[in-house]
Each structure stands twice: as C-alpha cells, then as structure tokens.
XYZ file of C-alpha atoms in Angstrom:
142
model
C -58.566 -103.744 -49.575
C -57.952 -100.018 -49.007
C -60.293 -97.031 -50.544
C -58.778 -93.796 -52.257
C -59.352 -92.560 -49.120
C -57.835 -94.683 -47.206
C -54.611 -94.691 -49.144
C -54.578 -91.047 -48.529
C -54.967 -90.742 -44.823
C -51.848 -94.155 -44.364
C -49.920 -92.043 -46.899
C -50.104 -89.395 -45.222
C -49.408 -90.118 -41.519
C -45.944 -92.379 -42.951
C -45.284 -89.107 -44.127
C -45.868 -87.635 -40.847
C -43.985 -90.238 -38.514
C -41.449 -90.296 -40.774
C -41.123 -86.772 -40.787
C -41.880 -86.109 -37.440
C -41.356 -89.249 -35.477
C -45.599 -89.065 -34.834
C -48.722 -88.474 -36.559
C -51.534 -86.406 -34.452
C -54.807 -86.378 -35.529
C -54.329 -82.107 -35.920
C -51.441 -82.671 -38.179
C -53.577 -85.240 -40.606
C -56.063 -83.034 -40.805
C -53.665 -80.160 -41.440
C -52.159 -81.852 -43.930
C -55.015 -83.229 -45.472
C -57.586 -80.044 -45.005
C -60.306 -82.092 -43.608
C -61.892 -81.625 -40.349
C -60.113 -83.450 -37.061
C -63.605 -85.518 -36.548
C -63.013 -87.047 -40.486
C -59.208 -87.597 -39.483
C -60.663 -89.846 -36.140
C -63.537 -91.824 -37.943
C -60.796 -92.998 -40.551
C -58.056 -93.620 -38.203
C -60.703 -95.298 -35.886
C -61.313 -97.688 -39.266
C -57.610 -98.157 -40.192
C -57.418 -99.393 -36.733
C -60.754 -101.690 -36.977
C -58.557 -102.865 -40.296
C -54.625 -103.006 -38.651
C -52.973 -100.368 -40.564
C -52.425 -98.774 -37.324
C -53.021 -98.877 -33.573
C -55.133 -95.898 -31.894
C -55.799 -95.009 -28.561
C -57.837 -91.594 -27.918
C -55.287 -88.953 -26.612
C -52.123 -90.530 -26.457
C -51.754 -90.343 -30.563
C -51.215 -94.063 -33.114
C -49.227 -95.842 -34.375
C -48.393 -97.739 -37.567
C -48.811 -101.588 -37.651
C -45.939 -103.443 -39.764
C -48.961 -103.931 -42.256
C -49.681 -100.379 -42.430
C -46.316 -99.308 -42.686
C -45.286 -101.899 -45.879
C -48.286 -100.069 -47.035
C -47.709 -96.473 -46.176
C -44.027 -96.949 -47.880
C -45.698 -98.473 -51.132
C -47.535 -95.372 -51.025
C -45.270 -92.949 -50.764
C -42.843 -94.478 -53.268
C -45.907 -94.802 -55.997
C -46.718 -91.037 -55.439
C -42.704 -90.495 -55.638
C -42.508 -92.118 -58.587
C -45.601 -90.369 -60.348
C -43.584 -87.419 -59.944
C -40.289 -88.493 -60.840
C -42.247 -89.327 -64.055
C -44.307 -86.472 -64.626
C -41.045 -84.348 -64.226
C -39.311 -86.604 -66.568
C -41.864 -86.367 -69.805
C -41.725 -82.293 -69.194
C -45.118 -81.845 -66.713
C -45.073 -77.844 -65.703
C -43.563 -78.520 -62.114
C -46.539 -76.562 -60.473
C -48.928 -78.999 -62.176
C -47.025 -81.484 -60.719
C -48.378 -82.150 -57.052
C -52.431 -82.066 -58.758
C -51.811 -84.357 -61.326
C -50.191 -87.223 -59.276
C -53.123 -86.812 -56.585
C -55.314 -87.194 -59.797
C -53.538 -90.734 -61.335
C -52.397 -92.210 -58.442
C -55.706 -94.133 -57.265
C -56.708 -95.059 -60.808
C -53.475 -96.825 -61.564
C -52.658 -100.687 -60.739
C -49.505 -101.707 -59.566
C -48.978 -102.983 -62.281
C -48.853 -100.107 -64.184
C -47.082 -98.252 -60.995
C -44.089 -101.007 -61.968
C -43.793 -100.357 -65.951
C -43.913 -96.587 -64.978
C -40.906 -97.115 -62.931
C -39.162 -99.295 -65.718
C -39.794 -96.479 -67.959
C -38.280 -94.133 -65.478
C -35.161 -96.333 -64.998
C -34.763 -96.368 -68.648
C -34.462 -92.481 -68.937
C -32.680 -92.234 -65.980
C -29.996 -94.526 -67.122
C -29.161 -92.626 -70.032
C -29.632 -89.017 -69.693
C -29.294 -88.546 -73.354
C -32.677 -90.089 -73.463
C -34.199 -87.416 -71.385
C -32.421 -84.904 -73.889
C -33.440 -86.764 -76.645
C -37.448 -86.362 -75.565
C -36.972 -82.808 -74.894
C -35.926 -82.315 -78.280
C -39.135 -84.064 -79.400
C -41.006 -82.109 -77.233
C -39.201 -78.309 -78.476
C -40.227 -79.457 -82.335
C -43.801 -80.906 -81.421
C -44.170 -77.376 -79.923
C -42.811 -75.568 -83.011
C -44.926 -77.603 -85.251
C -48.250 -76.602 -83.475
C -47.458 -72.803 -83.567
C-alpha cells in the first residue's frame, strides 16, 4: 500500500524517465522541492517495496510494478485536470487543486470522474451547455 508520499515521489520519477529517459535523485528533488537526502530515504523505501531498483550513483530504475503504478498516477492526476478544466476551474488554480484531491480520492471515484469526463467530452454541446449555467449562476449572485 503506497502513502501520499509515496505516490508523489513514483509519480514523479515516471514523469521523469518518461520525459527524460532517467530519473536522478537531483531532478526528484528539483521537481519535488525537497532536499536530495528526503529524495534517497524514499527511493531507498520504494526499493525495500519494488517500485523501483536503486543502486547509489549509477541512478534507478522502475520495476514493472512501479511503472503500472507510476502510469495510474499520472493518468489520475491527468484526469483531475482534464476535469477541473472541464467544470470552469481558473487554469492557474489548476495544478494546486489536483495536488490537493488527488490522495483523498478512491479509484473508484478516479473512474466515475473519468465517465463524467467522457460524457462532456463526447458532446461538446454539453460543455457549452454548463458554461451557460455557470455565466447565469454568476449573474444571479451579483
């Protein structure tokens, strides 16, 4: 069972070797803003759990397990913001609301979210349709 914290950090380095074809512990910590000792005492856990293999200096990689996971990850976090853009989130709120939901949603819920988002998406007028919603609930509280 992964932490918060832990789904950050796998996240994050998919992102990375996806990206970048490697993850280095300087460029999760860049990414992340926390100090290169936090980066190795987590990646030195993932490892103790197989999300990834480690070896001091020469970098890690992802194990298939930590890689179905990492891509779960990503696409939930994806998805979150597909959504948020969808119901008319301020795009600059964006990014701090999805780190702010993702954790404290099941998967479950992750998978009705992206029903709901194939449903607009399938029918634009839909999306048009909330908008309009949206303009008069706006008018109405002036």
């Amino acid at each position: 069972m992964t932490t918060p914290s832990m789904e950050d950090y796998i996240e994050q380095i998919y992102m990375l070797i996806e990206e970048k074809g490697y993850a280095r512990v300087s460029d999760i910590a860049e990414a992340l803003a926390v100090h290169p000792s936090s980066v190795t005492k987590m990646v030195q856990k993932l490892d103790k759990d197989e999300y990834l293999i480690y070896e001091k200096y020469r970098g890690l990689v992802l194990t298939p397990k930590g890689k179905k996971i990492g891509k779960r990850l990503v696409y939930r976090h994806e998805l979150l913001e597909q959504f948020l853009r969808i119901i008319g989130v301020d795009e600059e709120k964006i990014y701090d609301d999805v780190e702010g939901i993702e954790h404290h949603l099941s998967w479950n819920s992750i998978d009705r979210v992206g029903d709901l988002v194939q449903y607009f998406e399938d029918d634009r007028k839909r999306i048009d349709d909330l908008r309009n919603v949206q303009k008069r609930n706006e008018q109405d509280n002036q």
